[in-house]
Tab-separated table of C-alpha atoms in Angstrom:
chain	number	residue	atom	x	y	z
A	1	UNK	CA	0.000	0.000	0.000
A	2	UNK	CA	1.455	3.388	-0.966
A	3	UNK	CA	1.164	5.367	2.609
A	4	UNK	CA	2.094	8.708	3.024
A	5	UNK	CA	5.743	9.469	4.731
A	6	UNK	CA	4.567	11.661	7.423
A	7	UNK	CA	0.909	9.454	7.975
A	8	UNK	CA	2.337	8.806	11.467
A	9	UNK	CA	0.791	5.918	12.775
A	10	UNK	CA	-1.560	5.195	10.384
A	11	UNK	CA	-2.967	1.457	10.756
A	12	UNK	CA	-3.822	-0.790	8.089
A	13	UNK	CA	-6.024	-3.918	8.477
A	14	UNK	CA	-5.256	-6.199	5.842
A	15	UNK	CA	-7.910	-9.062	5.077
A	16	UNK	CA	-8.629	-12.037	2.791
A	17	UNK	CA	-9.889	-9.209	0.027
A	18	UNK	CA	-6.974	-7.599	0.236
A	19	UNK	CA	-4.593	-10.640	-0.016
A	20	UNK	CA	-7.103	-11.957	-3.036
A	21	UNK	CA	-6.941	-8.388	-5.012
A	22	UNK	CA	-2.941	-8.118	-4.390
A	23	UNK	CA	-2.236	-11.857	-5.487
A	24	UNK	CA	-4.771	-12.667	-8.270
A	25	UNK	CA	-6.211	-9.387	-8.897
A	26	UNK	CA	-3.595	-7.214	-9.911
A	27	UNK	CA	-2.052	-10.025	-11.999
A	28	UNK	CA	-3.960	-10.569	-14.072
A	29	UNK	CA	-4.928	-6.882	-14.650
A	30	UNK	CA	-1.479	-6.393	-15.258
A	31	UNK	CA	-1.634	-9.342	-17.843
A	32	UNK	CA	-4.709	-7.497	-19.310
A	33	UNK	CA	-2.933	-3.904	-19.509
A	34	UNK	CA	0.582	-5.615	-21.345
A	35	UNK	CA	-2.400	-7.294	-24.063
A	36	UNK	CA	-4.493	-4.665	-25.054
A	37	UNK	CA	-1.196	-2.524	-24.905
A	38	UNK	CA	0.504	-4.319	-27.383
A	39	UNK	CA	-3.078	-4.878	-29.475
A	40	UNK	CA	-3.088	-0.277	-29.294
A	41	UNK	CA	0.398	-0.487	-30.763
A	42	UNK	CA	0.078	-2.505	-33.082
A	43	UNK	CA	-3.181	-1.340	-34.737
A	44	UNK	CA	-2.990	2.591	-33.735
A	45	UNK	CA	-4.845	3.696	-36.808
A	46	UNK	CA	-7.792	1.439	-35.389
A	47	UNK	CA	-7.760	2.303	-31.715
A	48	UNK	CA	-7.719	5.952	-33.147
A	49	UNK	CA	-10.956	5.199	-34.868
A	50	UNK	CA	-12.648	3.700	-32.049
A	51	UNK	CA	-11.898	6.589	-29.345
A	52	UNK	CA	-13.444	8.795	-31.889
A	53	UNK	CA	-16.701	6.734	-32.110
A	54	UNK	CA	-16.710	5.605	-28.706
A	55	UNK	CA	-19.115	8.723	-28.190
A	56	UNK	CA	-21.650	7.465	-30.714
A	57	UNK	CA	-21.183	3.723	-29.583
A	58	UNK	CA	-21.833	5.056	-25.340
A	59	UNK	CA	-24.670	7.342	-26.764
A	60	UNK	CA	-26.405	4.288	-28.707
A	61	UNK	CA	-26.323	2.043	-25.439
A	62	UNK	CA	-27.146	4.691	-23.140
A	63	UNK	CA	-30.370	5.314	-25.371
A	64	UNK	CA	-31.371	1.911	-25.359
A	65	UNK	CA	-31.463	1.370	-22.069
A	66	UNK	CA	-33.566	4.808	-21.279
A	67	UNK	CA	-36.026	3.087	-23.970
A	68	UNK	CA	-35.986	0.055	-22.171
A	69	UNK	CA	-35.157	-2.258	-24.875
A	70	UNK	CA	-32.611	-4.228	-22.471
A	71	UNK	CA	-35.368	-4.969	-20.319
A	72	UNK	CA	-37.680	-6.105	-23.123
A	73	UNK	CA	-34.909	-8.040	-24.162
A	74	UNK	CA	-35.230	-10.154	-20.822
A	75	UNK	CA	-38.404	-12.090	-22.152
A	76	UNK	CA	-36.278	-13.546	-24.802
A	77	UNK	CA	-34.365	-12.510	-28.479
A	78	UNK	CA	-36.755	-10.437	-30.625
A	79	UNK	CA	-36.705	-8.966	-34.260
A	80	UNK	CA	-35.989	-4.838	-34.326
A	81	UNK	CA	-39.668	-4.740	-35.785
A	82	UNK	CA	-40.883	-6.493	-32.380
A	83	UNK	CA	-38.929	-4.304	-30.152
A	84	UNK	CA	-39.552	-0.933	-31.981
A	85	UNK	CA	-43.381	-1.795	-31.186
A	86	UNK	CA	-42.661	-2.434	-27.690
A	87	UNK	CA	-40.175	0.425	-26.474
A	88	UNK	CA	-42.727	2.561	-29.006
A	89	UNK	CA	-39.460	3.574	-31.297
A	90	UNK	CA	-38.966	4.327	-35.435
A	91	UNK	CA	-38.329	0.728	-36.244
A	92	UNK	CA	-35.254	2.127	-38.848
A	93	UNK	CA	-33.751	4.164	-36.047
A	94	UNK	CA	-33.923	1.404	-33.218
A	95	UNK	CA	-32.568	-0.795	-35.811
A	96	UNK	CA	-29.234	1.223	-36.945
A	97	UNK	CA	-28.436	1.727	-32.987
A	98	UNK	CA	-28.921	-2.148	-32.619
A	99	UNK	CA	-26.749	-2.974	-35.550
A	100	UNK	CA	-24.134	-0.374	-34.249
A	101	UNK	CA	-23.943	-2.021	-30.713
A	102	UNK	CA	-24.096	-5.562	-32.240
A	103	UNK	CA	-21.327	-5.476	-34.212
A	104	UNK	CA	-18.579	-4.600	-31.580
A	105	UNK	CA	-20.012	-7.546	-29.595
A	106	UNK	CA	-22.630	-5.117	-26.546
A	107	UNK	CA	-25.399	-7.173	-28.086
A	108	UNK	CA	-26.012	-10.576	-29.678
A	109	UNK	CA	-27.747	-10.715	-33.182
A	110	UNK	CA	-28.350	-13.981	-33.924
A	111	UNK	CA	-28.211	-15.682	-37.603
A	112	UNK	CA	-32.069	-15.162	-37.697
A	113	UNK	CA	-32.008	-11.684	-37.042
A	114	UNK	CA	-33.030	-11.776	-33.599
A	115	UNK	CA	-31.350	-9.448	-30.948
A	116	UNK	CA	-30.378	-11.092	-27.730
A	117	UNK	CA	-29.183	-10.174	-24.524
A	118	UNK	CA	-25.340	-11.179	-23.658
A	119	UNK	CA	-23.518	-10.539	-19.896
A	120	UNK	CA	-22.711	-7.303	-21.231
A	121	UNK	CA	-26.095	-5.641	-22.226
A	122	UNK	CA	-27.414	-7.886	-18.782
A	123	UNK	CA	-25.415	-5.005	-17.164
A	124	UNK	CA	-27.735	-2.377	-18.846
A	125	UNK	CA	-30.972	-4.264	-17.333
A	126	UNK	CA	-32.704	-1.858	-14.997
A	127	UNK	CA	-32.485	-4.736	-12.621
A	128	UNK	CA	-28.900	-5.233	-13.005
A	129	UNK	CA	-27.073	-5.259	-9.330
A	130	UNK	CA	-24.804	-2.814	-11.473
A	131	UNK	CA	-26.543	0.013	-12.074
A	132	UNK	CA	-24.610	1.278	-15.196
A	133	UNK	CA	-27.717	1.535	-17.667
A	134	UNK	CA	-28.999	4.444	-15.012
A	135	UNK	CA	-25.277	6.219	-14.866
A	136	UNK	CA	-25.256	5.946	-18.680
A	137	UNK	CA	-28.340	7.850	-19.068
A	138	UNK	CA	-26.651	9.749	-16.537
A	139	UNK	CA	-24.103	10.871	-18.299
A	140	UNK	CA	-26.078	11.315	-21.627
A	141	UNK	CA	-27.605	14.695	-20.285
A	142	UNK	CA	-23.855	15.913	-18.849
A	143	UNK	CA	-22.597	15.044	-22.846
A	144	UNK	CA	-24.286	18.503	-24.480
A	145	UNK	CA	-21.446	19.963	-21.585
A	146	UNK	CA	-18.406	18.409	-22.766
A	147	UNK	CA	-18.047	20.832	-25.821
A	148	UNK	CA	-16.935	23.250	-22.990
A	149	UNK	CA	-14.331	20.694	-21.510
A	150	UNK	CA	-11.021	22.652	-23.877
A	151	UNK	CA	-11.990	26.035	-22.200
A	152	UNK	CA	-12.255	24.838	-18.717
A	153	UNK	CA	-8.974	23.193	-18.994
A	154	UNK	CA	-7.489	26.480	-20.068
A	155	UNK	CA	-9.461	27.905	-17.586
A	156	UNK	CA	-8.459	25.313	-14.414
A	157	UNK	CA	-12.003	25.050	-13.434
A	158	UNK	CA	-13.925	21.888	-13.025
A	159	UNK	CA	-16.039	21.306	-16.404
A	160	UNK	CA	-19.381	21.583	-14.500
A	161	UNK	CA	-18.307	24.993	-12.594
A	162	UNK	CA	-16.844	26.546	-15.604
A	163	UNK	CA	-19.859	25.409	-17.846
A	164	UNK	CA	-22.707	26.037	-15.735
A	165	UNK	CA	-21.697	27.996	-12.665
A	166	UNK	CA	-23.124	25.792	-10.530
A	167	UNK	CA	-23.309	22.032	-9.046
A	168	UNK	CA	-23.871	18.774	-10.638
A	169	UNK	CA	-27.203	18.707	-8.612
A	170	UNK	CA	-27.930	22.139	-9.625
A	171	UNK	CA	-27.565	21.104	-13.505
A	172	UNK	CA	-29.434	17.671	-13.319
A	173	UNK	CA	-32.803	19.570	-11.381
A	174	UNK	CA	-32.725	21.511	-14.881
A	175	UNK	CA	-32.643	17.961	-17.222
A	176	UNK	CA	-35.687	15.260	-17.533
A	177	UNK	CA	-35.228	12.988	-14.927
A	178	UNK	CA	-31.628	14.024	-13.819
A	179	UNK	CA	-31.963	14.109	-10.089
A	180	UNK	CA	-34.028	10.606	-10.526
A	181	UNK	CA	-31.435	8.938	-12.452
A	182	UNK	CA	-28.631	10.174	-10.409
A	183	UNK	CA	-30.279	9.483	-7.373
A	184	UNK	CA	-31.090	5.718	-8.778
A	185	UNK	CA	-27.845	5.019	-9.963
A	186	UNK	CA	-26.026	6.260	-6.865
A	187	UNK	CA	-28.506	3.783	-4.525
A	188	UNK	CA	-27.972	0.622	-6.535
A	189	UNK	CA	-24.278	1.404	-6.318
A	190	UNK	CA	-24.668	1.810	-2.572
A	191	UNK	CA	-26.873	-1.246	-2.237
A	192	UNK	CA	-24.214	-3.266	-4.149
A	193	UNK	CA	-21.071	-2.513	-1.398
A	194	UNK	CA	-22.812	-1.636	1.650
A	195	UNK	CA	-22.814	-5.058	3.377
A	196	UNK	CA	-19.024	-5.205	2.474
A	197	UNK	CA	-18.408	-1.758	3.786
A	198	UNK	CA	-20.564	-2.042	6.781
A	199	UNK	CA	-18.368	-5.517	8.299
A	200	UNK	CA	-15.476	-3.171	8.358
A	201	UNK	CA	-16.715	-0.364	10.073
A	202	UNK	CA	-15.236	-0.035	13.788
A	203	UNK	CA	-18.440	0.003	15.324
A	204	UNK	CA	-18.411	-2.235	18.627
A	205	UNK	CA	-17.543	0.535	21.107
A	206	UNK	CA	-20.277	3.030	19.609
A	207	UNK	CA	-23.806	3.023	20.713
A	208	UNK	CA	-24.600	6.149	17.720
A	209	UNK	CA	-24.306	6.933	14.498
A	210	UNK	CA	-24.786	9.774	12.131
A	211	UNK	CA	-24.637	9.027	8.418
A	212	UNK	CA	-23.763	12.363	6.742
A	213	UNK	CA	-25.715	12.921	3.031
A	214	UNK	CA	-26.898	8.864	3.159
A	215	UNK	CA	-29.314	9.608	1.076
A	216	UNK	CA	-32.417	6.857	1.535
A	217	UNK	CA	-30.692	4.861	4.101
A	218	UNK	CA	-28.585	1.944	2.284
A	219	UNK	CA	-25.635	2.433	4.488
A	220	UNK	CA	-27.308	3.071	7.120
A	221	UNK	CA	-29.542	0.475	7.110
A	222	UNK	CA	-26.384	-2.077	6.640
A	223	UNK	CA	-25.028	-0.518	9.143
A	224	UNK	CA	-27.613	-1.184	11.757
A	225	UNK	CA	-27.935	-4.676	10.568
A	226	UNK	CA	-24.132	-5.316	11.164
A	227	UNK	CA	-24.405	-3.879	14.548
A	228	UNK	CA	-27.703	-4.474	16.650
A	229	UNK	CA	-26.435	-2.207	19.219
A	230	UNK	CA	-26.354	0.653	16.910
A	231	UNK	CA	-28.775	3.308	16.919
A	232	UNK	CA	-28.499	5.723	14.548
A	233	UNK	CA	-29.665	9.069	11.290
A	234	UNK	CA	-29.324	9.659	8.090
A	235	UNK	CA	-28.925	13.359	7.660
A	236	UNK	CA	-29.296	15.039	3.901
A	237	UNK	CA	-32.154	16.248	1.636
A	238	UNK	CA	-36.052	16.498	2.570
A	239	UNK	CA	-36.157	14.444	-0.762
A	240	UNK	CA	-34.814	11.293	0.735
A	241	UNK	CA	-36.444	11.404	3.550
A	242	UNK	CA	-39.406	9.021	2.684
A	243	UNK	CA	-37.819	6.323	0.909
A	244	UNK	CA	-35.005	6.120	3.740
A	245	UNK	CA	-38.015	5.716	6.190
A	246	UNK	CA	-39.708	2.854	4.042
A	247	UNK	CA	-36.458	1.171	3.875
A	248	UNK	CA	-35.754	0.886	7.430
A	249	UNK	CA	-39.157	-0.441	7.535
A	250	UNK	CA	-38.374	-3.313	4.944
A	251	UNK	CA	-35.059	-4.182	6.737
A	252	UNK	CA	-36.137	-4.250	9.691
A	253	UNK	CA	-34.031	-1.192	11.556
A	254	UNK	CA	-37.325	1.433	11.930
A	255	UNK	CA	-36.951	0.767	15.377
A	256	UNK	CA	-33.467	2.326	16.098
A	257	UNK	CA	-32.872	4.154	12.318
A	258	UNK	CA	-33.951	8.101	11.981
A	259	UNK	CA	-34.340	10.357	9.286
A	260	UNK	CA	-32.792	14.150	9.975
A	261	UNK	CA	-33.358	16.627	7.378
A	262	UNK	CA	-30.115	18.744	7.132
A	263	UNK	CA	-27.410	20.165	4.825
A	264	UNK	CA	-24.068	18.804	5.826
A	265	UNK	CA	-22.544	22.997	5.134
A	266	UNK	CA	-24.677	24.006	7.832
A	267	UNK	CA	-24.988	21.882	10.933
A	268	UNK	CA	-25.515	18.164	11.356
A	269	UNK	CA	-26.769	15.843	14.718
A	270	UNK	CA	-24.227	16.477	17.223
A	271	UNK	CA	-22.977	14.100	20.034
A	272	UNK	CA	-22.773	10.681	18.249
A	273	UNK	CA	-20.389	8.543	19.010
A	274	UNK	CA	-19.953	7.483	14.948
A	275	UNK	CA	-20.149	10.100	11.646
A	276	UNK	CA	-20.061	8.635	8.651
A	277	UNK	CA	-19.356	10.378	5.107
A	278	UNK	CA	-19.683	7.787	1.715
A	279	UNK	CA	-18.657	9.456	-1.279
A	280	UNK	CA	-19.587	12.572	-0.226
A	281	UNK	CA	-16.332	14.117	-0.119
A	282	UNK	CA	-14.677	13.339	-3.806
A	283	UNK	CA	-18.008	15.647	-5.024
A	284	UNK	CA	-16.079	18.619	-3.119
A	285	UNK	CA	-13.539	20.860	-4.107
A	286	UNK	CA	-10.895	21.510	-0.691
A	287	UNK	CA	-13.227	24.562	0.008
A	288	UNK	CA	-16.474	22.582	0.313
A	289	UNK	CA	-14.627	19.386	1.704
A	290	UNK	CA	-13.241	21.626	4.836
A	291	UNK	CA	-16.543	23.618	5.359
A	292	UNK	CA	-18.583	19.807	5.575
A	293	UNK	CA	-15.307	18.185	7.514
A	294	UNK	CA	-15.871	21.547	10.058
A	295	UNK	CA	-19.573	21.535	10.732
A	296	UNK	CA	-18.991	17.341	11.709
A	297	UNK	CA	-15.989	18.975	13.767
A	298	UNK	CA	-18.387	21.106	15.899
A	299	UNK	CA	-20.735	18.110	15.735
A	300	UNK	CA	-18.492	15.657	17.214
A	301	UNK	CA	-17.878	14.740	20.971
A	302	UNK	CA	-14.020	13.998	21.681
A	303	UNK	CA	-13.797	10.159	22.075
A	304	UNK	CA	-15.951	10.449	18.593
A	305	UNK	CA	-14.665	8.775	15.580
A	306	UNK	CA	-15.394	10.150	11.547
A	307	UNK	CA	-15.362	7.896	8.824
A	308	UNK	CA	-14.982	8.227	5.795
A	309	UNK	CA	-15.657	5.711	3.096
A	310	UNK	CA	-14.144	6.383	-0.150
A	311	UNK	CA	-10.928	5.327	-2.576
A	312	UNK	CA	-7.555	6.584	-2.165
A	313	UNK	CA	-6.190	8.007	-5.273
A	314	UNK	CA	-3.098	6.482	-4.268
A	315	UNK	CA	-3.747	3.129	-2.640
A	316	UNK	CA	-2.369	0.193	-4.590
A	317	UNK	CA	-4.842	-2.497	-3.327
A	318	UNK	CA	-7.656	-0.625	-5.214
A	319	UNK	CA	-8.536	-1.422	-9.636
A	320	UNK	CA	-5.075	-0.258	-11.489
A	321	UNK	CA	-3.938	3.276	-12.088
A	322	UNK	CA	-6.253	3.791	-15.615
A	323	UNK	CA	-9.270	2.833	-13.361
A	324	UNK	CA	-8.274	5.549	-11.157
A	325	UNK	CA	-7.213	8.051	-13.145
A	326	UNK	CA	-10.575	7.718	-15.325
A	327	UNK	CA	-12.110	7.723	-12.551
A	328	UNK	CA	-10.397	11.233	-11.277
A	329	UNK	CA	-11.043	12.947	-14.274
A	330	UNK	CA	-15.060	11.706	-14.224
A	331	UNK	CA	-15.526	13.536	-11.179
A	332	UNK	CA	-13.310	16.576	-12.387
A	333	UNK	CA	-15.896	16.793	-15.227
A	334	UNK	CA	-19.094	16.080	-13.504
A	335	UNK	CA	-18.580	17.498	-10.017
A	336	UNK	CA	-16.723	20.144	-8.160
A	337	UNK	CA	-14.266	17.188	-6.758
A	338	UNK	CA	-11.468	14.731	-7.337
A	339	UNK	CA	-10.072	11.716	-6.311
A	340	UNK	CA	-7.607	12.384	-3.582
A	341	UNK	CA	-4.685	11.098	-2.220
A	342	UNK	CA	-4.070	9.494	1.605
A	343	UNK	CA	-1.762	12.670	1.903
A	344	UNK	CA	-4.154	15.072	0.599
A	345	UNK	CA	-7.137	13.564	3.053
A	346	UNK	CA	-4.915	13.630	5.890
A	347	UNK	CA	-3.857	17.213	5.280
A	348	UNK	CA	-7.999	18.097	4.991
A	349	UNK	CA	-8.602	16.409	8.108
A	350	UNK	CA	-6.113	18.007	10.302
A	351	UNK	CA	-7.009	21.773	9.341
A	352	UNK	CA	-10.059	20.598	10.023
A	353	UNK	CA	-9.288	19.503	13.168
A	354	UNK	CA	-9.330	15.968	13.009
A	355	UNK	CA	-6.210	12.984	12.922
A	356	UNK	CA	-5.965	10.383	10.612
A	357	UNK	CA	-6.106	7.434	12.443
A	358	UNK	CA	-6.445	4.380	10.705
A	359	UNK	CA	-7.210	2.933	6.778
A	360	UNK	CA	-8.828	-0.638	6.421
A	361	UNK	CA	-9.566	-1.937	3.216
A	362	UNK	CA	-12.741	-3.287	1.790
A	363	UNK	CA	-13.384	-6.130	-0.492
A	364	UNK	CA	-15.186	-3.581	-3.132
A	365	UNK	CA	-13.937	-1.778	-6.096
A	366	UNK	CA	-13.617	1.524	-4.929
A	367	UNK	CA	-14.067	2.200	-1.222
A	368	UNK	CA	-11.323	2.441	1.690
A	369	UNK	CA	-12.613	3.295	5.386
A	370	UNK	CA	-10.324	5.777	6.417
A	371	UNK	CA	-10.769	6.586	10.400
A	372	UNK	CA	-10.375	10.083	11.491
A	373	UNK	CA	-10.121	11.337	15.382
A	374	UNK	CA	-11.063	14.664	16.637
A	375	UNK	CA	-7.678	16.520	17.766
């Protein structure tokens, strides 16, 4: 694990999912990298040609699955006729996006014509544990932006500030269905890890817990259910506030589980034992991120612990340096934020008055719990 130098005594709890990502894992995605690597060099006119359609080839998957055809698709293969009748689609049109997507293998078409569902387009199913056909509709309303991206490079501002002025959230309440989508997406995502992330939360010594912007409850919830101890809030948007109710009604947790309407710049529950903050932060710029780590500051008593669950830009146990680096510059584009490194979190939390205490990894894609102490 890369740690920074002057981390002090930083702890890191190393399981199974860590052992399994550093001995298999990263093998064989370094096995993948040196193939495709030497299939770019050796065909550059062709990879050329593909990053230049890859807009087109995004824009005709993300379409399909806002028409639904993916989940038609579930009954069984169909003829573009069929599914042009069902999605209610210009059979000609629905048919060039399903040749398109066919041909560089996101779709079967079988010998009869048929179009069939393969692992990949399963993905796009609005059922799919991985909720990418609701992130690439998603991203299909941020794509009228990206003409803007050479200026705010010149300019140093994140695409959506420079572009727009204003947040992600701001910019998706203006779009059909943009605060739904995003919303949607980010819950399945949640719903996918939280069970993971929850088992390696320090939580036996706490007796509360205040989720910062949990949204409808999925960490939360998990959370609870890992601990039956716990009692604890989810604190964000009025919006959320009803389906994080009816969730801790379906799992069981309405008992001990709260719902505190709040904005994490202004003030949140003080006196818990636990705060928590999922991918919350990487949406900031070092501004914002300071202002929300402050206001939990105030919030939080002094044998309190903060928590914050999100990737390290620099940790080596998490998907290989493209994945990250992609990764970085999505949330340069689409929010005010960034990946950050162990260095640049631990410098956040101490002018905001907190140590970093601790890092344990979790046996997801993407998330690291990294324990912070008020000082």
């Amino acid at each position: 694990m890369s740690v920074p130098s002057n981390a002090g005594s930083i702890r890191i709890h190393r399981d199974i999912a860590a052992w399994f990502t550093r001995i298999v894992v990263q093998p064989l995605s370094r096995l993948l990298r040196r193939i495709v690597r030497r299939v770019f060099h050796r065909n550059p006119a062709a990879v050329a040609f593909w990053v230049a359609e890859s807009p087109v080839v995004f824009a005709a998957m993300a379409t399909l699955s806002e028409l639904r055809v993916f989940d038609v698709l579930k009954n069984g293969p169909q003829a573009a006729g069929d599914l042009a009748r069902r999605v209610r689609a210009d059979e000609d049109a629905l048919a060039r996006l399903l040749r398109a997507v066919s041909a560089v293998g996101l779709l079967n078409r079988r010998r009869d014509g048929c179009y069939a569902l393969n692992p990949v387009a399963r993905q796009f199913c609005s059922d799919s544990p991985n909720p990418v056909g609701a992130w690439s509709e998603l991203i299909l309303q941020i794509l009228p932006l990206l003409s803007r991206l050479p200026a705010a490079v010149r300019a140093g501002e994140p695409l959506m500030k420079h572009a727009t002025g204003g947040t992600c959230w701001d910019y998706l309440a203006t779009v059909p269905r943009g605060t739904e989508l995003h919303d949607r997406a980010m819950n399945a995502w949640t719903e996918a890890v939280v069970d993971a992330i929850a088992k390696r939360c320090p939580l036996a010594q706490a007796r509360t817990v205040v989720d910062v912007g949990g949204g409808r409850g999925a960490l939360l919830a998990a959370l609870l259910r890992s601990a039956p101890h716990l009692h604890g809030t989810v604190c964000d948007r009025e919006h959320t506030r009803e389906e994080a109710l009816q969730r801790f009604q379906r799992q069981g947790v309405q008992d001990r589980a709260t719902h505190t309407v709040g904005n994490f710049f202004e003030a949140v529950p003080a006196g818990a034992d636990v705060y928590t903050l999922k991918h919350v932060l990487h949406d900031w710029d070092d501004d914002h991120v300071l202002q929300i780590l402050r206001v939990i500051r105030r919030a939080i008593p002094p044998q309190g612990r903060l928590l914050i669950i999100e990737g390290a830009a620099d940790h080596d146990l998490l998907p290989g340096a493209s994945v990250r680096a992609v990764w970085d510059l999505t949330q340069w584009i689409a929010t005010w934020g960034k990946e950050r490194t162990l260095a640049e979190f631990q410098a956040l939390l101490a002018a905001a008055g907190f140590r970093l205490d601790g890092v344990r990894v979790t046996p997801t894609y993407d998330a690291l719990v990294i324990e912070a102490v008020p000082v």
